[in-house]
PDB file of C-alpha atoms in Angstrom:
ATOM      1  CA  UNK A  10       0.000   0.000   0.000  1.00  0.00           C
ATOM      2  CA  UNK A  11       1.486   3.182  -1.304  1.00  0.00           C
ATOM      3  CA  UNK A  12       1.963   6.440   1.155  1.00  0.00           C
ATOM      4  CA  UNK A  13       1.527   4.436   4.462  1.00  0.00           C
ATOM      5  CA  UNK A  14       5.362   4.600   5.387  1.00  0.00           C
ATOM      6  CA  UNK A  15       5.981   8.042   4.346  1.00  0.00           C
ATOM      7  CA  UNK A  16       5.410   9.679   8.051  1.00  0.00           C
ATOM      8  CA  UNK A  17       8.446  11.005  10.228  1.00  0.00           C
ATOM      9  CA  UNK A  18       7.641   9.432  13.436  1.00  0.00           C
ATOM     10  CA  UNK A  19       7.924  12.493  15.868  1.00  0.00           C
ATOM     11  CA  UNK A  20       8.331  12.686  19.881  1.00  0.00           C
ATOM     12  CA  UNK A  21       5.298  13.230  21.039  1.00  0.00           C
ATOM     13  CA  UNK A  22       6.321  14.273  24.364  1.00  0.00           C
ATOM     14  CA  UNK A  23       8.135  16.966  22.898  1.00  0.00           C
ATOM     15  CA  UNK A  24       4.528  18.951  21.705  1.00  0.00           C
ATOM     16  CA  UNK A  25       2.299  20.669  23.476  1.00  0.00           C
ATOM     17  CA  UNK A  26      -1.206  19.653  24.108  1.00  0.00           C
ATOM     18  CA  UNK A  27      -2.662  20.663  21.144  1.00  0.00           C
ATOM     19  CA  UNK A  28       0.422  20.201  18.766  1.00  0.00           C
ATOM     20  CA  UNK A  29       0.051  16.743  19.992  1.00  0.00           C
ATOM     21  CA  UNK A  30      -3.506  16.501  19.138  1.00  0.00           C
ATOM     22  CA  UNK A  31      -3.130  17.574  15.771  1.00  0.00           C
ATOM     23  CA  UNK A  32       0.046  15.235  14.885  1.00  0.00           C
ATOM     24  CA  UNK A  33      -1.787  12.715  15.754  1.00  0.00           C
ATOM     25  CA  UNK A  34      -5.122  13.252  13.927  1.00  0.00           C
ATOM     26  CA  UNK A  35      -3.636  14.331  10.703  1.00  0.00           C
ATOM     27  CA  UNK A  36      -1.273  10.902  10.753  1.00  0.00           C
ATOM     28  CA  UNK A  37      -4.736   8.678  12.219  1.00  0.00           C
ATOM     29  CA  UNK A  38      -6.693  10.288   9.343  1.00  0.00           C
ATOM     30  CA  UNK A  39      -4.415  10.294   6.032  1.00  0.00           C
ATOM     31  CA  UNK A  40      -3.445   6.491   6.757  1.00  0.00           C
ATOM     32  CA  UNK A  41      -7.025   5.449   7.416  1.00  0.00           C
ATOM     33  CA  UNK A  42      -8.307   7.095   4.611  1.00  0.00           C
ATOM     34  CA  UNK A  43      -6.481   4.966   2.538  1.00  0.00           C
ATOM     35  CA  UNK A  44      -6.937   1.619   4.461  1.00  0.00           C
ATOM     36  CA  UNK A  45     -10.718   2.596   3.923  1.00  0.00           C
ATOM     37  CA  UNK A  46     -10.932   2.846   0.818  1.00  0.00           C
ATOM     38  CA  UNK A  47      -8.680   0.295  -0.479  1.00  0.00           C
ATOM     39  CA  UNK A  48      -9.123  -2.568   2.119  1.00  0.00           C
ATOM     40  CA  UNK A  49     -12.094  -1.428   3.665  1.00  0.00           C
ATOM     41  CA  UNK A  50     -13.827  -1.211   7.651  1.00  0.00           C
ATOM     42  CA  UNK A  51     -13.358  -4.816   8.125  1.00  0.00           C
ATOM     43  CA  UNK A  52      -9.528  -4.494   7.649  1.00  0.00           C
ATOM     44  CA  UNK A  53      -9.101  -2.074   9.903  1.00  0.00           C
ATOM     45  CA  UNK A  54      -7.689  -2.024  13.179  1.00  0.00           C
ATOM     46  CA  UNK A  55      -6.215   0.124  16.249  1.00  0.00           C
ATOM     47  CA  UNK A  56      -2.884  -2.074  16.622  1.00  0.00           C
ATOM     48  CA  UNK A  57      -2.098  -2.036  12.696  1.00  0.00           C
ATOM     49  CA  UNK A  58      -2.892   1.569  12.502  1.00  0.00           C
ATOM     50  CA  UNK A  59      -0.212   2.101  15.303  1.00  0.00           C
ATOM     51  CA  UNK A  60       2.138  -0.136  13.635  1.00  0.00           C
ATOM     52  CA  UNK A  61       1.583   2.050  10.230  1.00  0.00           C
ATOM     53  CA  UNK A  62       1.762   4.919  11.422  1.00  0.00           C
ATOM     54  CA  UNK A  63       4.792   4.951  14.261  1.00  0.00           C
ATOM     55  CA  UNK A  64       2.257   6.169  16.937  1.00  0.00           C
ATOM     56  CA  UNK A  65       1.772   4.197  20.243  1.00  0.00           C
ATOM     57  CA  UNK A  66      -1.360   2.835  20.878  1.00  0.00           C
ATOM     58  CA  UNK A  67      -2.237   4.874  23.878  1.00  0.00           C
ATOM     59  CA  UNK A  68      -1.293   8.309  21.331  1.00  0.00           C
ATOM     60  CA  UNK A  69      -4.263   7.030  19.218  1.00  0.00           C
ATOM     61  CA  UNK A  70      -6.962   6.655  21.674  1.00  0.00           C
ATOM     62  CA  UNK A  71      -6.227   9.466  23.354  1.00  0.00           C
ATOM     63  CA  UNK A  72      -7.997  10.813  20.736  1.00  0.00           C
ATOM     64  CA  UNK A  73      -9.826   8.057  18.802  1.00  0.00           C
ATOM     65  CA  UNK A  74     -10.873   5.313  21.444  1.00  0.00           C
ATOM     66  CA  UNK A  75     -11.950   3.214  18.873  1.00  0.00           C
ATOM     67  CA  UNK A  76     -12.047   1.807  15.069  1.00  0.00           C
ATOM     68  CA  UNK A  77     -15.691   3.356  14.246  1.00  0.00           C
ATOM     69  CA  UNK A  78     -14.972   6.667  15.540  1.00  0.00           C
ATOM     70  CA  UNK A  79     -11.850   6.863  13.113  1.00  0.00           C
ATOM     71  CA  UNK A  80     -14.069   5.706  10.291  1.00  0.00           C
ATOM     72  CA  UNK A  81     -16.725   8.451  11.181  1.00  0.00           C
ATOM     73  CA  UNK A  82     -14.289  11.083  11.011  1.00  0.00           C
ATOM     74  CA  UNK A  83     -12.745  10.353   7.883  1.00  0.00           C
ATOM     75  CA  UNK A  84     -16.192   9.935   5.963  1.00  0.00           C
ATOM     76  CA  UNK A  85     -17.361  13.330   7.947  1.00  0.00           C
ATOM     77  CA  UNK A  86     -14.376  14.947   6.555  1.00  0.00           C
ATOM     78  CA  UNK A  87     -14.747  13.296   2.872  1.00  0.00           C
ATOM     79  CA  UNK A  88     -17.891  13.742   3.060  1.00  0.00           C
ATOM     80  CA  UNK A  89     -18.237  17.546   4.169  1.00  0.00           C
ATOM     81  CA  UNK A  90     -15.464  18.951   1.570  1.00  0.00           C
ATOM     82  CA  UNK A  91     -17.671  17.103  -1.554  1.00  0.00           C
ATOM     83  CA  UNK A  92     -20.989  18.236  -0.022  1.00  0.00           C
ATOM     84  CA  UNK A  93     -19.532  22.230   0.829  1.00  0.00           C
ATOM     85  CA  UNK A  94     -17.679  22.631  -2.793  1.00  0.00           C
ATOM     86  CA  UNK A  95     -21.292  20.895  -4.361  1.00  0.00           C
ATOM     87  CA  UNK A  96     -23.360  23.036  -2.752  1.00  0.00           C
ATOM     88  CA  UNK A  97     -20.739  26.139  -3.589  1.00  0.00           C
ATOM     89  CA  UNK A  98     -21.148  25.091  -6.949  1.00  0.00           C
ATOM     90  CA  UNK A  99     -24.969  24.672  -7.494  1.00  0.00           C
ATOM     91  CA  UNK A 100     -25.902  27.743  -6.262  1.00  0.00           C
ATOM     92  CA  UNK A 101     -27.224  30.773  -8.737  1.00  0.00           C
ATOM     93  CA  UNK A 102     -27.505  28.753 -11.735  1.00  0.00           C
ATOM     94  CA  UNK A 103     -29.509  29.891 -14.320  1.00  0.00           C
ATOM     95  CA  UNK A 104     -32.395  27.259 -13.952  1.00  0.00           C
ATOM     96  CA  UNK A 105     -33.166  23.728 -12.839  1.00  0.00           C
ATOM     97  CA  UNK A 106     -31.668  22.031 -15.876  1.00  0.00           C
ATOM     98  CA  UNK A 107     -28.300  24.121 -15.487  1.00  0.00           C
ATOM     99  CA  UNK A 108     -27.969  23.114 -11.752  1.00  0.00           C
ATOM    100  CA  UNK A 109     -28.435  19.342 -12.342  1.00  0.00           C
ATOM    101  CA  UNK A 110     -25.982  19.476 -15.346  1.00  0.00           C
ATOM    102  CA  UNK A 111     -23.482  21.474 -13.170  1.00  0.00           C
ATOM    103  CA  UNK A 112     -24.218  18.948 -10.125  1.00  0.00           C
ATOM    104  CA  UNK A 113     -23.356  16.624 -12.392  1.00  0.00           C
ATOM    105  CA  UNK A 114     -20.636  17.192 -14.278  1.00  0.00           C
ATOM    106  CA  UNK A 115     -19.270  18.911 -10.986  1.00  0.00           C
ATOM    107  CA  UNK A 116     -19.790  15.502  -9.238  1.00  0.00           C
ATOM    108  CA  UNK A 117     -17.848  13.306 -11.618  1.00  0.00           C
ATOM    109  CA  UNK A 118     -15.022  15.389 -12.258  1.00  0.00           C
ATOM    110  CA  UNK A 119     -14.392  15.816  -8.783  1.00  0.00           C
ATOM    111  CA  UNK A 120     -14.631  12.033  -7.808  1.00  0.00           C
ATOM    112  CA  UNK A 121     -12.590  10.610 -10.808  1.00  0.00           C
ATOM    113  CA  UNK A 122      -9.473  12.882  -9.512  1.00  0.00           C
ATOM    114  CA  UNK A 123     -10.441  11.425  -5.724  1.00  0.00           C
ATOM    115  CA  UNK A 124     -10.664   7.846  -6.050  1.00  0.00           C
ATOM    116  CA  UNK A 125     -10.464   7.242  -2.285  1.00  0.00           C
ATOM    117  CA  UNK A 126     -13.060  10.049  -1.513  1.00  0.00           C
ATOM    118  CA  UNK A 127     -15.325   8.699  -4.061  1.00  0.00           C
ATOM    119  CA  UNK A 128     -14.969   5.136  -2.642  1.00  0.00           C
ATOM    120  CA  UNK A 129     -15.459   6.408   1.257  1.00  0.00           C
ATOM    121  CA  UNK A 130     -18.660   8.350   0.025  1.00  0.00           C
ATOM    122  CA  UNK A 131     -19.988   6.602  -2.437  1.00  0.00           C
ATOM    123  CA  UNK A 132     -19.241   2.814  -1.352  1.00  0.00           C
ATOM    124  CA  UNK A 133     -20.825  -0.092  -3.332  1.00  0.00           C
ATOM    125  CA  UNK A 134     -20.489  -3.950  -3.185  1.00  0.00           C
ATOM    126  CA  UNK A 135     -19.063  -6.647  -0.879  1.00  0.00           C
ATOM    127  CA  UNK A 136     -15.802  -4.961  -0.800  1.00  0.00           C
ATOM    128  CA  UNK A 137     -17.344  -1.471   0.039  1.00  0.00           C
ATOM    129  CA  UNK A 138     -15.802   0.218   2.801  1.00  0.00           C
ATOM    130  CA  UNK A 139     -18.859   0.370   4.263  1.00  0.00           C
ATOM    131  CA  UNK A 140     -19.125  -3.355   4.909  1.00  0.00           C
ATOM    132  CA  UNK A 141     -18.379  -3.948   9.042  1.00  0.00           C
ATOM    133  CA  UNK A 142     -20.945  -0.726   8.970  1.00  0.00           C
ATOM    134  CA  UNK A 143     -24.641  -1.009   9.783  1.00  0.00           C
ATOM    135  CA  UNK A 144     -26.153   0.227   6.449  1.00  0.00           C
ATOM    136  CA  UNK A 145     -28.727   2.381   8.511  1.00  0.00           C
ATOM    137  CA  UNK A 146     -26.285   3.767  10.238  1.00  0.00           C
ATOM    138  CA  UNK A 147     -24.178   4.985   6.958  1.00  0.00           C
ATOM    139  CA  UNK A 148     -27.444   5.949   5.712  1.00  0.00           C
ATOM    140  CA  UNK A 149     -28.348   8.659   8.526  1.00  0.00           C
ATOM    141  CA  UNK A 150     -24.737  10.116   8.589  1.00  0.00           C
ATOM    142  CA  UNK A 151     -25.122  10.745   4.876  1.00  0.00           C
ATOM    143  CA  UNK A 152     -28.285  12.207   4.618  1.00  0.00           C
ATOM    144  CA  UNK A 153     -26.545  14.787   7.213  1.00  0.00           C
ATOM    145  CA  UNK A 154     -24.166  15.859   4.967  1.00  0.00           C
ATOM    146  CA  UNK A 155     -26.444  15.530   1.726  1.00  0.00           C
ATOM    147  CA  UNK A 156     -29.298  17.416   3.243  1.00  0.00           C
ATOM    148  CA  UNK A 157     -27.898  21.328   2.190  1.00  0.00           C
ATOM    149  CA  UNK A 158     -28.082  20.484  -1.594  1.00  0.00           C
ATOM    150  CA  UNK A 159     -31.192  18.653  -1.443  1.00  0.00           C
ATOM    151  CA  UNK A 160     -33.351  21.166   0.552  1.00  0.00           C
ATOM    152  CA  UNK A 161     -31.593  23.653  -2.233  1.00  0.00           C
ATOM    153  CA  UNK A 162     -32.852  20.815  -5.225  1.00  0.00           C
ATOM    154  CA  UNK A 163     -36.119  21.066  -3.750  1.00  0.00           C
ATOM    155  CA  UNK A 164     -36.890  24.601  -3.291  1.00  0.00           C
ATOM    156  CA  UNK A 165     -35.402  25.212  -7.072  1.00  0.00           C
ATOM    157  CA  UNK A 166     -37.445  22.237  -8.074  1.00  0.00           C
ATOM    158  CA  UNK A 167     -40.753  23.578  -5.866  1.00  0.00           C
ATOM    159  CA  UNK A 168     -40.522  27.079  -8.014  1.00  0.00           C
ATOM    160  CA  UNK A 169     -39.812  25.549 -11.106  1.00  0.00           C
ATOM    161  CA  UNK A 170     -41.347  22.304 -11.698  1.00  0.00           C
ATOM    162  CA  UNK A 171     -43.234  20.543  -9.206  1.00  0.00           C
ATOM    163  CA  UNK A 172     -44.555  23.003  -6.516  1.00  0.00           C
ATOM    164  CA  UNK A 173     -44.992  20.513  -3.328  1.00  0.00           C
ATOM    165  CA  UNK A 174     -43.987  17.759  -5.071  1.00  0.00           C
ATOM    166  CA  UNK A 175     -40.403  17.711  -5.272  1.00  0.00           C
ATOM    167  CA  UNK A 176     -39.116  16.056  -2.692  1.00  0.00           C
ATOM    168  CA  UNK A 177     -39.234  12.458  -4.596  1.00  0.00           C
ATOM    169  CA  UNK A 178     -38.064  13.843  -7.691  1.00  0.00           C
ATOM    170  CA  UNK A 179     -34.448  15.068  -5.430  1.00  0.00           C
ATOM    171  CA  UNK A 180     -34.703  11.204  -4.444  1.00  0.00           C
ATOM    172  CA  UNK A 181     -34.155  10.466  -8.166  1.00  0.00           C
ATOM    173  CA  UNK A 182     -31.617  12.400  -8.695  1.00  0.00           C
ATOM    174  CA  UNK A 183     -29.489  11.117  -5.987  1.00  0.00           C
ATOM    175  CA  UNK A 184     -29.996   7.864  -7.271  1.00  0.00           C
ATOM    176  CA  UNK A 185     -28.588   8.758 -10.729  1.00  0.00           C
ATOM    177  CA  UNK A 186     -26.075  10.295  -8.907  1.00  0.00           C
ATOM    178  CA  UNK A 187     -25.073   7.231  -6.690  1.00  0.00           C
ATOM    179  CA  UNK A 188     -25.479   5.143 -10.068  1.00  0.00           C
ATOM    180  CA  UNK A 189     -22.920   7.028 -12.032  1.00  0.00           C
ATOM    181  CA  UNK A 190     -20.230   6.934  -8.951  1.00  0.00           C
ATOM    182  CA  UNK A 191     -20.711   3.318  -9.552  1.00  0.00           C
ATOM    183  CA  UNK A 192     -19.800   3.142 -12.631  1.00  0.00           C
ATOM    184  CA  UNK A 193     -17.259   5.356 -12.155  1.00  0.00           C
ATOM    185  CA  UNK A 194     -15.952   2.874  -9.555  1.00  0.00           C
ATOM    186  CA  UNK A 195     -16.708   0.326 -12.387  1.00  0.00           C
ATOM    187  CA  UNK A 196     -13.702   2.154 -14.232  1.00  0.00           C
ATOM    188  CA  UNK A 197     -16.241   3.514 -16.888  1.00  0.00           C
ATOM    189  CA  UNK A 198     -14.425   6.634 -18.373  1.00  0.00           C
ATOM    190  CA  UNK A 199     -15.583  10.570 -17.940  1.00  0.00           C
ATOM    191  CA  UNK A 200     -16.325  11.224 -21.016  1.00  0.00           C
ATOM    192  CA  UNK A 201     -19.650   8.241 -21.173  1.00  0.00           C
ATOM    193  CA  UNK A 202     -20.496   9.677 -18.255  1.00  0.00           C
ATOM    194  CA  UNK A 203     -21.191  12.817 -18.818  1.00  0.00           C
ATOM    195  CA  UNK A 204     -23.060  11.631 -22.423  1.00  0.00           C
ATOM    196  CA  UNK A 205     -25.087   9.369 -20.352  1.00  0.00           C
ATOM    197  CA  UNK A 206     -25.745  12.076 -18.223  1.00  0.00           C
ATOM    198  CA  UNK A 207     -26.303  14.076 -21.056  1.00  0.00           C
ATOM    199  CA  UNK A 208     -29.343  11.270 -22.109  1.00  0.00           C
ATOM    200  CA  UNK A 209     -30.566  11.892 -18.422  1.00  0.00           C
ATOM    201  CA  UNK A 210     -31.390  15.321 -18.335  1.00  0.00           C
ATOM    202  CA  UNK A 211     -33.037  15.475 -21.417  1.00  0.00           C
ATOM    203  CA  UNK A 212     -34.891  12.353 -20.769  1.00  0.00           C
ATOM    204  CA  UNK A 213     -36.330  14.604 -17.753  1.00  0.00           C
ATOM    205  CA  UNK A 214     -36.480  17.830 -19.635  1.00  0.00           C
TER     206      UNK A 214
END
């Protein structure tokens, strides 16, 4: 696994309280990230993280005291930096079709140059990340993060096109969405993609 031995181990007793903190988060967080998405929840653990990362045990859950609340934090983090620069860039579009295409188009450029953000966020199969997860509970910290654009989808969506009855047609959306991260995932290349979302939006034009 690339990147996983490329930390200085530093004396922690040497930093201040919240120099220590911060050593230790940032190291925690860039090697789980990766263990994540390549090996998933299931392959995680504490003691190897210490091993990978030249931190003691006791270092780690002094701030993490255990696997899940590592794996929280790294999809919070994932997932609040997509959901921010989405929102960022849906925002004053010209009209309903212009915001999904930019959503779009924003989505899968964005994820094909983060292959280990995309996998965290967006995680599909046996191998997902996810699995070692309850589903409901990856469902509910989602829909946290999610919520911003969607209330935004359905107001446009309310003045535009379906006044009181958007809320199902956001639903649809996302599931496109989530669809074309999988193929993504899949390997499927940028430029289908965006044709096939292309054949989406006018389908629902």
């Amino acid at each position: 696994m690339k990147n996983l031995q490329n930390f200085k181990v530093t004396k922690i007793s040497k930093l201040s309280h919240d120099e220590k903190k911060e050593l230790i988060e940032a190291k925690v967080l860039d090697i789980s990230r990766e263990i994540f998405a390549t090996r998933g929840f299931k392959s995680f653990s504490l003691e190897g993280l210490a091993s990978l990362s030249g931190l003691s045990l006791k270092d780690i859950t002094y701030i993490f005291p255990d696997e899940k609340s590592v794996y929280w934090k790294v999809f919070s983090e994932e997932a609040r930096l997509f959901y921010d620069q989405l929102f960022l860039e849906i925002q004053g579009r010209e009209n309903w079709m212009d915001t999904l295409k930019s959503m779009f188009y924003f989505s899968i450029r964005y994820m094909y140059q983060r292959p280990l953000a995309r996998k965290i966020i967006f995680p599909f199969g046996i191998d997902s990340p996810v699995m070692g997860i309850k589903q409901s509970q990856f469902n509910k910290k989602a829909k946290t993060y999610e919520l911003p654009v969607k209330q935004y989808l359905e107001q446009l969506f309310d003045r535009e096109l379906f006044p009181g009855h958007s809320s199902l047609f956001v639903e649809v959306i996302f599931d496109f969405l989530r669809g074309i991260m999988a193929k993504l995932d899949e390997g499927q290349e940028i430029d289908v993609l965006l044709k096939e979302t292309d054949y989406f939006l006018n389908l629902v034009m």
